[in-house]
Tab-separated table of N, CA and C in Angstrom:
chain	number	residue	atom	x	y	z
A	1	UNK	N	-16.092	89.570	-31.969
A	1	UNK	CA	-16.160	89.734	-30.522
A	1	UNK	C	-14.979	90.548	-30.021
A	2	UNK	N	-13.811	90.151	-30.619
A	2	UNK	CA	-12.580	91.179	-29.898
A	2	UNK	C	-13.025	92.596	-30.272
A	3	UNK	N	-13.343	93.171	-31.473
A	3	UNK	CA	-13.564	94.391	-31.783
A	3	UNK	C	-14.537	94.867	-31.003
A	4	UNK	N	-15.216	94.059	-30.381
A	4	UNK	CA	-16.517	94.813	-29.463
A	4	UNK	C	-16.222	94.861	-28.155
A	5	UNK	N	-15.238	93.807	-28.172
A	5	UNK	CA	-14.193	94.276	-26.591
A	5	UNK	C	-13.726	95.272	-26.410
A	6	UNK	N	-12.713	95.062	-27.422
A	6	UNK	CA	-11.732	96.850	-27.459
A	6	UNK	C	-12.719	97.940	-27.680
A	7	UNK	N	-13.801	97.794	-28.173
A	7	UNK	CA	-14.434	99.193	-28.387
A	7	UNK	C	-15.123	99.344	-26.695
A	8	UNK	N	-15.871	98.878	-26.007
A	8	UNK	CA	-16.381	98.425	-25.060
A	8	UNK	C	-14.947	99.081	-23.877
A	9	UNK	N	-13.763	98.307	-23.797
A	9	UNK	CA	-12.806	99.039	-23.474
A	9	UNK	C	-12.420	100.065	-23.713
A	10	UNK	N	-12.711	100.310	-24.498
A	10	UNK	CA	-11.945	101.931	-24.632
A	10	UNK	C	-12.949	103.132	-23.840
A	11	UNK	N	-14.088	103.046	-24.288
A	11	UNK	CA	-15.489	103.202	-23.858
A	11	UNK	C	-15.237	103.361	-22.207
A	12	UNK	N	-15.065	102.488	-21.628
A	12	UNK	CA	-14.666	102.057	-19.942
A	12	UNK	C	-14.220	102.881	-19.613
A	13	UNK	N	-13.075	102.515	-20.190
A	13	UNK	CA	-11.660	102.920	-19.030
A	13	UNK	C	-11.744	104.896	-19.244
A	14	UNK	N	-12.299	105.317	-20.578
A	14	UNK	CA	-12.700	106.948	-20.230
A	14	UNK	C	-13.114	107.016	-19.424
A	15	UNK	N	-14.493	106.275	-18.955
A	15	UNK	CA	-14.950	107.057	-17.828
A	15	UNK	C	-15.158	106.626	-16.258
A	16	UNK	N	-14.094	105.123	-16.625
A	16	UNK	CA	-13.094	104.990	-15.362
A	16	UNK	C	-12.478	105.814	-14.634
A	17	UNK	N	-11.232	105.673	-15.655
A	17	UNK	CA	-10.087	106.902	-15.375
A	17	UNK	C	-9.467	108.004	-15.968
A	18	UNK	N	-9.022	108.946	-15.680
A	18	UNK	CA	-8.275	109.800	-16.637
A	18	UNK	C	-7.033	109.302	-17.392
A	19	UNK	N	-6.493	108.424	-16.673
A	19	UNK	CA	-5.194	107.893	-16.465
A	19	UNK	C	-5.397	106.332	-17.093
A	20	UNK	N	-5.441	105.756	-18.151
A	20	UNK	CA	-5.017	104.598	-18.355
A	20	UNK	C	-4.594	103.780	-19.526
A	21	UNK	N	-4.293	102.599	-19.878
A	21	UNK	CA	-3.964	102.214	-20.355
A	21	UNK	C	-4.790	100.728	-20.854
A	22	UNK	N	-4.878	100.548	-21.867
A	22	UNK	CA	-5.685	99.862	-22.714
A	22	UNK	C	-4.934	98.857	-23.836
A	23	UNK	N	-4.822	97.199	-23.137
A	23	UNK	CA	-4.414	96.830	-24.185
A	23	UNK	C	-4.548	94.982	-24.498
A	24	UNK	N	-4.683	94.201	-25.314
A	24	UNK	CA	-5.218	93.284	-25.955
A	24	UNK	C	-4.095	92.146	-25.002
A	25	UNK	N	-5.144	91.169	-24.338
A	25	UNK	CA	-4.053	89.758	-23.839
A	25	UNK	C	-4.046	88.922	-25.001
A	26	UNK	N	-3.174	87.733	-25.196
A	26	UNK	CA	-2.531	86.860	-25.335
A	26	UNK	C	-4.183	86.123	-25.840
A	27	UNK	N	-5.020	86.284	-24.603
A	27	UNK	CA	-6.419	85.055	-24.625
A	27	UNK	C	-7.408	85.720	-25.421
A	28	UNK	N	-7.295	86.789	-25.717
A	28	UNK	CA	-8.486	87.284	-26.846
A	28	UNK	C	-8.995	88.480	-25.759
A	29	UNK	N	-8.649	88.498	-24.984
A	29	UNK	CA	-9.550	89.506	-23.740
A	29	UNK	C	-8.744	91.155	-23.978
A	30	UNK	N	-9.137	91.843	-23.537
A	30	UNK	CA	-8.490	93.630	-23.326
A	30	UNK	C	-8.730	93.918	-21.584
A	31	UNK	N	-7.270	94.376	-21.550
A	31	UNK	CA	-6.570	94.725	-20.294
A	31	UNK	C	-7.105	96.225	-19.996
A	32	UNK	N	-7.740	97.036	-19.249
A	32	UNK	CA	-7.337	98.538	-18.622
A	32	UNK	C	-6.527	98.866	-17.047
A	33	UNK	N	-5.551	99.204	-17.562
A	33	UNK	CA	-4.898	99.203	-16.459
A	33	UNK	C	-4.651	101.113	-16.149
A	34	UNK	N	-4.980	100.984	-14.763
A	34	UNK	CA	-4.756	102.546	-13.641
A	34	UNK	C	-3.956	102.402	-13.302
A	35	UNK	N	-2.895	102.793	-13.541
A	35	UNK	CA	-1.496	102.930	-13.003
A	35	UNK	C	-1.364	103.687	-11.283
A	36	UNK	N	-2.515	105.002	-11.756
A	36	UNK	CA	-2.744	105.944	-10.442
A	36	UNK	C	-3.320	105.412	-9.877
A	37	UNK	N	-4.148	104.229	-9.763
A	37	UNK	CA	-4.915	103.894	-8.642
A	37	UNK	C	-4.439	102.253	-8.171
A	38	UNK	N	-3.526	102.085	-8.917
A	38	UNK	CA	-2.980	100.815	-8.704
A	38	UNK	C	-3.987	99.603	-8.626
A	39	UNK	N	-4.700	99.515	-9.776
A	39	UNK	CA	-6.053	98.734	-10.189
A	39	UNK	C	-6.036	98.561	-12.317
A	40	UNK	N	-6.450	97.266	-11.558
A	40	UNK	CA	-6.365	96.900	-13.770
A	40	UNK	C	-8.526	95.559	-13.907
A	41	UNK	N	-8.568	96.400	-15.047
A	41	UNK	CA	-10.133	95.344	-15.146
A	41	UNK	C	-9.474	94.572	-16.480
A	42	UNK	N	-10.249	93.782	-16.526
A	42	UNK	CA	-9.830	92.499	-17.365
A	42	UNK	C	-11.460	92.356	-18.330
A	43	UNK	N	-11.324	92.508	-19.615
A	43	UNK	CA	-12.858	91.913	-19.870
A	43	UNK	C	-12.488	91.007	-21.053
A	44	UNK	N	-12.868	90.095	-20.957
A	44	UNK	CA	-12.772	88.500	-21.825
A	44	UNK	C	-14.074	87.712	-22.058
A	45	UNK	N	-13.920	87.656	-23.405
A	45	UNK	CA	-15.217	86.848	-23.484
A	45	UNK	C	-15.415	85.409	-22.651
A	46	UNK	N	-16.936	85.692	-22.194
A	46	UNK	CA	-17.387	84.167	-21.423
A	46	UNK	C	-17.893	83.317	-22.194
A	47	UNK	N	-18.713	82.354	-21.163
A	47	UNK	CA	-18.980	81.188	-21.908
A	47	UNK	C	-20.228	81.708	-23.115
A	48	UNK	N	-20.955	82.561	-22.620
A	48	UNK	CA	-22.108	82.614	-23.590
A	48	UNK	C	-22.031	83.640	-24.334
A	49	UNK	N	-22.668	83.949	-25.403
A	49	UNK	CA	-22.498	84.300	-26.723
A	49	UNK	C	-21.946	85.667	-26.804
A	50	UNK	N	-23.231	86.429	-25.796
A	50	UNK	CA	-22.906	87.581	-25.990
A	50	UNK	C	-22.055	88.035	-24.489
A	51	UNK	N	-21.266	87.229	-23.665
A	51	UNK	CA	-21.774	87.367	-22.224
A	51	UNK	C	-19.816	87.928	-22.385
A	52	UNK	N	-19.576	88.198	-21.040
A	52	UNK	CA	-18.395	88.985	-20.757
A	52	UNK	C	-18.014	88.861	-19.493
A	53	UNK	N	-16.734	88.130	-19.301
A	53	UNK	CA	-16.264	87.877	-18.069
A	53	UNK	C	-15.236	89.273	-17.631
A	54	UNK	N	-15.515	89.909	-16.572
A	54	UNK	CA	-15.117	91.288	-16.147
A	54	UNK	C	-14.328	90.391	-14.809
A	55	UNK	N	-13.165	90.787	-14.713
A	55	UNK	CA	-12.093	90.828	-13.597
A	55	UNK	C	-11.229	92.021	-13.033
A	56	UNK	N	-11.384	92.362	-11.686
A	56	UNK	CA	-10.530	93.137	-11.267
A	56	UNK	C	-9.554	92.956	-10.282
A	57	UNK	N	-8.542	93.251	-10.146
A	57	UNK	CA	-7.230	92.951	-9.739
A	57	UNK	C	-6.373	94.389	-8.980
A	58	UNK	N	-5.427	94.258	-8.662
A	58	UNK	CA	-4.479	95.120	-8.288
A	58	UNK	C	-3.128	95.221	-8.760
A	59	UNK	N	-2.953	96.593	-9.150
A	59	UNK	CA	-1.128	96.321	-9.688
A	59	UNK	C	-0.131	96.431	-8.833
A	60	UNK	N	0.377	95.535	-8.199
A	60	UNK	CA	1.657	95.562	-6.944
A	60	UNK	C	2.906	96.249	-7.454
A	61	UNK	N	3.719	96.735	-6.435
A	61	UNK	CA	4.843	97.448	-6.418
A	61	UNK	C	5.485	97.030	-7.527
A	62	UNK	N	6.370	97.783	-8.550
A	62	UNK	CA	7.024	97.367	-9.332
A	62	UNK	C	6.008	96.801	-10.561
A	63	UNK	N	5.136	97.316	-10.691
A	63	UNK	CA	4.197	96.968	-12.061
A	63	UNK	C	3.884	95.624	-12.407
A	64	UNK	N	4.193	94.501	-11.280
A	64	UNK	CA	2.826	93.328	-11.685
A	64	UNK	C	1.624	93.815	-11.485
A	65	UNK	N	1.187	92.305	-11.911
A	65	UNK	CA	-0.221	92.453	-11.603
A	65	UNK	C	-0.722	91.180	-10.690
A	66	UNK	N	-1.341	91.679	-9.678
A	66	UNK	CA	-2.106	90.635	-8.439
A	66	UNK	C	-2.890	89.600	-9.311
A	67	UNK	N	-3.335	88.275	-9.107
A	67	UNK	CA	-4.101	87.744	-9.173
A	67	UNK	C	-5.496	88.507	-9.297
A	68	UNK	N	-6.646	88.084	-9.844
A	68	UNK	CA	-7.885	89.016	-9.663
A	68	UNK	C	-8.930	88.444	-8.634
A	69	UNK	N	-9.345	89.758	-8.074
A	69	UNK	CA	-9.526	89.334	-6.211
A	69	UNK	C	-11.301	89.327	-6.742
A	70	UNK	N	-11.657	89.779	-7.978
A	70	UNK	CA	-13.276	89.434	-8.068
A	70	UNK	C	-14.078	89.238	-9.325
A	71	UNK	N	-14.634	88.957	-9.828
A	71	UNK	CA	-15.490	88.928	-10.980
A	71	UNK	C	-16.682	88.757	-10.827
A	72	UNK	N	-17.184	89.324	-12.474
A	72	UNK	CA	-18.306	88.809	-12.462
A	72	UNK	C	-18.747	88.668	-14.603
A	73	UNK	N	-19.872	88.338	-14.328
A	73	UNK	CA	-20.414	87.811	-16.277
A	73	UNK	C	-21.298	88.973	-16.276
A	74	UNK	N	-21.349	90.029	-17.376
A	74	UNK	CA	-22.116	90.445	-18.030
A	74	UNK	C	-22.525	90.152	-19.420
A	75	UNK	N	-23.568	90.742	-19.826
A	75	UNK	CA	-23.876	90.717	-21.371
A	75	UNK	C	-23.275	91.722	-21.958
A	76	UNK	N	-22.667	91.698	-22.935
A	76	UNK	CA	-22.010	92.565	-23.616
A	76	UNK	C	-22.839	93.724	-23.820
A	77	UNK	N	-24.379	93.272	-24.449
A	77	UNK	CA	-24.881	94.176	-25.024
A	77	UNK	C	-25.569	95.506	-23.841
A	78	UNK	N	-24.838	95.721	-22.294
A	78	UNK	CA	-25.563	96.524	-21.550
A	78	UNK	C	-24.951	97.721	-22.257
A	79	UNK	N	-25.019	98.690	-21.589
A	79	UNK	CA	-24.271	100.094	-22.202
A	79	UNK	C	-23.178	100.396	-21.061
A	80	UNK	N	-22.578	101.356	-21.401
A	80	UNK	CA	-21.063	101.613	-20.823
A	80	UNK	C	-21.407	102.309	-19.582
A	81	UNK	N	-22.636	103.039	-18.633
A	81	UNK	CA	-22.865	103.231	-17.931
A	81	UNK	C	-23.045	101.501	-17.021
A	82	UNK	N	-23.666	100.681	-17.055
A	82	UNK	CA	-24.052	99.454	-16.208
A	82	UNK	C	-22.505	98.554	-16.338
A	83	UNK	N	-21.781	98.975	-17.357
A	83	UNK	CA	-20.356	98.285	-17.073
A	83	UNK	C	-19.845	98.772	-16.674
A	84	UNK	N	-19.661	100.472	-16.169
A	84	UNK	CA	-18.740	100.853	-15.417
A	84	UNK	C	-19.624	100.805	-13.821
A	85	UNK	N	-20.940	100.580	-13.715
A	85	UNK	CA	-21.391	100.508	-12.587
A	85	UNK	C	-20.746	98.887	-11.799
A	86	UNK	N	-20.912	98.296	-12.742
A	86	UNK	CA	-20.488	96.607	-12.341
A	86	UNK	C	-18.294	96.578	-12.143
A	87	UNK	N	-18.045	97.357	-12.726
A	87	UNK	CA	-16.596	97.800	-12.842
A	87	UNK	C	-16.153	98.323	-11.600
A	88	UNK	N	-16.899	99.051	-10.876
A	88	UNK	CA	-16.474	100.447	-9.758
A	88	UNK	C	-17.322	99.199	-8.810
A	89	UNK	N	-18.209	98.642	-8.645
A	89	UNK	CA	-18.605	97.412	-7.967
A	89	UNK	C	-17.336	96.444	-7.797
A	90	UNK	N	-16.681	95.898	-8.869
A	90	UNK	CA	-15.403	95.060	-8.382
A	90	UNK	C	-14.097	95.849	-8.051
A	91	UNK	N	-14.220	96.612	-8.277
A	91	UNK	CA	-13.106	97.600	-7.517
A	91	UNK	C	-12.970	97.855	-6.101
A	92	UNK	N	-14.314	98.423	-6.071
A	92	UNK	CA	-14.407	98.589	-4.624
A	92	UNK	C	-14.203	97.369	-3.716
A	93	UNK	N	-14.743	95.463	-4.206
A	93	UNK	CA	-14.418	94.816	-3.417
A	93	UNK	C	-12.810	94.891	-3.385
A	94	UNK	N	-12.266	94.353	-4.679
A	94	UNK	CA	-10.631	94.733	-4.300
A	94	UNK	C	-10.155	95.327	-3.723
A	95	UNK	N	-10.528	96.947	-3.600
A	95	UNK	CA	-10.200	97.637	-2.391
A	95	UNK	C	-10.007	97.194	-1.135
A	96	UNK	N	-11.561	96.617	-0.686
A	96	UNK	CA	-11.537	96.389	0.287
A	96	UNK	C	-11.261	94.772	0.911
A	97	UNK	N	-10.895	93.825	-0.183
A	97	UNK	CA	-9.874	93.093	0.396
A	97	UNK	C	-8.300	93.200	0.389
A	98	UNK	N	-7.909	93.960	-0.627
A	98	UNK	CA	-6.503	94.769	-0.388
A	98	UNK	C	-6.305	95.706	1.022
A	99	UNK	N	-7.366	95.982	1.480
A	99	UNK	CA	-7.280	96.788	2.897
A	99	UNK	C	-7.297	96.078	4.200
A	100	UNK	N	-7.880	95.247	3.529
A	100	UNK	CA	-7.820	93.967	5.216
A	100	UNK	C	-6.821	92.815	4.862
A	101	UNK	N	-6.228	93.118	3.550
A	101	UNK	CA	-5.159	92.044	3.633
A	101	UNK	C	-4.156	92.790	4.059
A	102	UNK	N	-3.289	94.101	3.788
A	102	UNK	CA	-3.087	95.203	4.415
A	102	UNK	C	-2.753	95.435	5.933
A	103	UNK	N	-4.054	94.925	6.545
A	103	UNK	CA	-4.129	95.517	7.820
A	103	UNK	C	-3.768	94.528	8.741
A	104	UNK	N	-4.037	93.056	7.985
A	104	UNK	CA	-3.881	91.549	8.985
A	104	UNK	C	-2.330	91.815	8.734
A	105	UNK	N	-1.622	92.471	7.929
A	105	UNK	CA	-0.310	92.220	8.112
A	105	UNK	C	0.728	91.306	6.432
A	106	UNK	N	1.703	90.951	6.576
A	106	UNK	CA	2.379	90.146	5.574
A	106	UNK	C	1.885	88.374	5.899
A	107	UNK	N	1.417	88.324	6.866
A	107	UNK	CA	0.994	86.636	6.982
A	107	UNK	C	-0.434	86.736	6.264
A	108	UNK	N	-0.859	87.515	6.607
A	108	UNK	CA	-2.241	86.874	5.660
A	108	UNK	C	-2.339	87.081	4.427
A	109	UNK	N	-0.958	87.225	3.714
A	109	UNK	CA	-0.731	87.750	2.039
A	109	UNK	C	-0.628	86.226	1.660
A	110	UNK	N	-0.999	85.922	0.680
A	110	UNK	CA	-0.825	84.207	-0.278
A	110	UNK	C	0.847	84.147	-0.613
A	111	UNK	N	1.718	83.289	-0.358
A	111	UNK	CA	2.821	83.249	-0.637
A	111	UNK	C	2.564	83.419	-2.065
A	112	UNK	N	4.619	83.986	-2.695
A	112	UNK	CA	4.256	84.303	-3.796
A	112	UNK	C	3.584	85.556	-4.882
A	113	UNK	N	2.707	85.709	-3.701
A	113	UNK	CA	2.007	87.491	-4.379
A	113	UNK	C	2.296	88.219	-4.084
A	114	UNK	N	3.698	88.561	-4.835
A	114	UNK	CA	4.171	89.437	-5.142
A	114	UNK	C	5.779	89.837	-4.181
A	115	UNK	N	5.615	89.027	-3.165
A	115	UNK	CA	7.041	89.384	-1.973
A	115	UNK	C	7.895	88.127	-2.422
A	116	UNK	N	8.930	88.816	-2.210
A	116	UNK	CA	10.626	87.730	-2.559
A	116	UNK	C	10.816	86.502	-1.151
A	117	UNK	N	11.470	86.028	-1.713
A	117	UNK	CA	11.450	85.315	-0.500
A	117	UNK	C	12.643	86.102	0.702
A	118	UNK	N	13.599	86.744	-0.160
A	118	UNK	CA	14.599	87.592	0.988
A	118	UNK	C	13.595	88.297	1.568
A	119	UNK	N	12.548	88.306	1.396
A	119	UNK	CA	11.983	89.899	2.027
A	119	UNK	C	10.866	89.232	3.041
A	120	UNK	N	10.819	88.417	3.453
A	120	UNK	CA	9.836	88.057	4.092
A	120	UNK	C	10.624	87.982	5.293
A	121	UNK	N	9.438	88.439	6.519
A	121	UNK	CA	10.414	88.153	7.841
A	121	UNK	C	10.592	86.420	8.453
A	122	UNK	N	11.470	87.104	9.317
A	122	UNK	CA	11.635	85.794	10.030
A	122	UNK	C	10.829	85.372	10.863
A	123	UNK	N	10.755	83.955	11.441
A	123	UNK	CA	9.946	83.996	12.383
A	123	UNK	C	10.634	84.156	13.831
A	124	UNK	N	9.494	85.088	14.542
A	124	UNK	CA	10.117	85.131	15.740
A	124	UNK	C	9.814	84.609	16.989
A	125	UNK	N	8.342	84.160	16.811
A	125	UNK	CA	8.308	83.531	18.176
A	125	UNK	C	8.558	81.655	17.868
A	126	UNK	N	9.776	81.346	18.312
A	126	UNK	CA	10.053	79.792	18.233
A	126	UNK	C	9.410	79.440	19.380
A	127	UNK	N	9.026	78.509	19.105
A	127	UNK	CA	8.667	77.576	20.747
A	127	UNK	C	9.531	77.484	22.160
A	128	UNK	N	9.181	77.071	22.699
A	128	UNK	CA	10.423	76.877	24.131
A	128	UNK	C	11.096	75.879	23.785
A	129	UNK	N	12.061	75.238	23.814
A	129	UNK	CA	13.034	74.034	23.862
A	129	UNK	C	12.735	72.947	25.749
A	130	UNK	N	12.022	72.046	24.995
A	130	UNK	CA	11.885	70.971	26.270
A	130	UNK	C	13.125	70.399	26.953
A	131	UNK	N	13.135	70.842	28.575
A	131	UNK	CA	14.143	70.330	29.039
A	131	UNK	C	15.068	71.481	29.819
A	132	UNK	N	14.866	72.821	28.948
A	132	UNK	CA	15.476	73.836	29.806
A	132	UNK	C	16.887	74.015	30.211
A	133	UNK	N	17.608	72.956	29.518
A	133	UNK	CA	18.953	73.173	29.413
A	133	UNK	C	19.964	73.986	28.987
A	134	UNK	N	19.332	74.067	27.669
A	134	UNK	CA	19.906	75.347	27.326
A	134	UNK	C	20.686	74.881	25.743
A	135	UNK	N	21.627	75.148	25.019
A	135	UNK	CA	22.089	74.520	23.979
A	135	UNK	C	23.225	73.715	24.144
A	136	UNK	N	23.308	72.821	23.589
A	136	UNK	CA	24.381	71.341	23.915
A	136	UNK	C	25.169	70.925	22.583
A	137	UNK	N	25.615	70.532	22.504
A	137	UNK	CA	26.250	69.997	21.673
A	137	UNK	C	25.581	67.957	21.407
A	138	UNK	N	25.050	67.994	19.847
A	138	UNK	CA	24.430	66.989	20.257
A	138	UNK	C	25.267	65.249	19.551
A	139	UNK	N	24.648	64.368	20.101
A	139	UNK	CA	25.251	63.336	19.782
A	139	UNK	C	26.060	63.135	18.005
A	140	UNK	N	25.338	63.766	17.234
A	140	UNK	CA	25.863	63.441	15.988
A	140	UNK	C	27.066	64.633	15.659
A	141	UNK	N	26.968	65.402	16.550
A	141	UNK	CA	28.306	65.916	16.094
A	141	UNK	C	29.235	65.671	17.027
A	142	UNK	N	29.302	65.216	18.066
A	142	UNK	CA	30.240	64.451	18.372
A	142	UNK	C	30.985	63.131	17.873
A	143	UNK	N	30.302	62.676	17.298
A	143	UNK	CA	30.389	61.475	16.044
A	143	UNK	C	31.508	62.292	15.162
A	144	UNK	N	31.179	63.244	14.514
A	144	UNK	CA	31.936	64.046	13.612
A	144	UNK	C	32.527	64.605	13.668
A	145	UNK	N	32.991	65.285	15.272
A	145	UNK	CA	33.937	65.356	15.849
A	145	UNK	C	35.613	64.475	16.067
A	146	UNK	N	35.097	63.189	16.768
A	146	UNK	CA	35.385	62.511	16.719
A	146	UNK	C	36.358	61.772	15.512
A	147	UNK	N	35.300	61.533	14.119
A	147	UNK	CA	36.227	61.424	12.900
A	147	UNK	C	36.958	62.119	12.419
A	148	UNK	N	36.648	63.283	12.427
A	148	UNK	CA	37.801	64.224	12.046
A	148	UNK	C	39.040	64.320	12.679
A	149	UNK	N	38.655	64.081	14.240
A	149	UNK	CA	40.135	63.828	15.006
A	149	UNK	C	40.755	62.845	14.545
A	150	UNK	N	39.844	61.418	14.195
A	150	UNK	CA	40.955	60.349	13.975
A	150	UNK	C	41.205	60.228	12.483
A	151	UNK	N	40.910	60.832	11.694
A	151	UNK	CA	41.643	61.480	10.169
A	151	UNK	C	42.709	62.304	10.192
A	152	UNK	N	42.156	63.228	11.439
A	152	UNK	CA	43.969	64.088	11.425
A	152	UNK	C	45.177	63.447	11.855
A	153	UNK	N	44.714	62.136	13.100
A	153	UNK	CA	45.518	61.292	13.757
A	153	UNK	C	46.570	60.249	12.548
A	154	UNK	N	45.455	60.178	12.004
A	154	UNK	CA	45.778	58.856	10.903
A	154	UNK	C	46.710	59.629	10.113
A	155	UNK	N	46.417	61.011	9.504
A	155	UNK	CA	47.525	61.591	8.883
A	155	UNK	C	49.055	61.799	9.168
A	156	UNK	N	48.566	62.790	10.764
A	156	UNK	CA	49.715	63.072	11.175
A	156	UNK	C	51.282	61.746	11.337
A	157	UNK	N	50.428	60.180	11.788
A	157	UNK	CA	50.773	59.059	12.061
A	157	UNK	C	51.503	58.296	10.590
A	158	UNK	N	50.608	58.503	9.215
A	158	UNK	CA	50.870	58.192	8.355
A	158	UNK	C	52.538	58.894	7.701
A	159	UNK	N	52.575	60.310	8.101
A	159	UNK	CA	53.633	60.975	7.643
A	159	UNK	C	54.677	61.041	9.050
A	160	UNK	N	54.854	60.364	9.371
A	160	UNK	CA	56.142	59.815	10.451
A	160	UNK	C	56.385	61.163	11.600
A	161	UNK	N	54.684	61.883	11.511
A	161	UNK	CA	54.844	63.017	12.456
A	161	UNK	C	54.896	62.303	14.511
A	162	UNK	N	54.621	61.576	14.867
A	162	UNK	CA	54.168	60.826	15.971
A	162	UNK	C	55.719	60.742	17.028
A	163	UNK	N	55.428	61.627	17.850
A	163	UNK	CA	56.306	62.570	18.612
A	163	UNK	C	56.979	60.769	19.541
């Protein structure tokens, strides 16, 4: 089955792309990754015999790779025309949820995929503060206020400073 992957892959990704790269996961599956189009398919054997789980994904800034935004099961045995038809089919959805995730902005991205946490903005609209006062100084740090004065007291008092 792997040899009919990689052949099957190699097969693909020609007449995918001009541009790519072809290479064996960890799980028994073969990677093609478009560097130029910032898109990678995944094909791994499925549950059934001859059957083929196809995933497509996106490669984010700095050469990860996104989670995969679609799939689907073929039979191995179609020909390399109906897998690249089913291929350019999950692409295009990726596209087009990479474009409306895109467009809603950095909040509607899944924490984690792919942004640092320095890099995320702040938030800017806080709520109003009830009461309209304005900022105070609140009971517990006056508490701590407080001790610290009578630690410096106790010092100054302890070393025969006490005027």
């Amino acid at each position: 089955m792997s040899a009919q992957l990689r052949e099957a892959a190699s097969e693909l990704a020609g007449v995918l792309w001009r541009e790519h790269t072809v290479y064996r996961e960890r799980s028994g599956g073969v990677v093609i990754r478009g560097e130029h189009v910032k898109r990678w398919i995944s094909l791994a054997p499925a549950g059934g015999r001859d059957e083929i789980l196809l995933r497509a994904g996106r490669i984010l800034d700095g050469g990860t790779t996104a989670p995969a935004r679609s799939e689907a099961v073929m039979p191995l045995s179609v020909g390399t025309a109906e897998l690249a038809a089913a291929c350019r089919r999950l692409l295009a959805e990726t596209a087009a949820e990479a474009a409306v995730a895109d467009a809603a902005g950095p909040a509607a991205t899944p924490r984690g995929a792919g942004r640092k946490a320095a890099a995320r903005p702040r938030r800017q609209n806080k709520p109003a503060r009830s009461g309209g006062k304005g900022r105070h100084t609140g009971v517990g740090s006056w508490v701590v206020l407080l001790c610290l004065a009578g630690v410096v007291a106790y010092h100054f008092w302890s070393i025969g400073a006490t005027p």
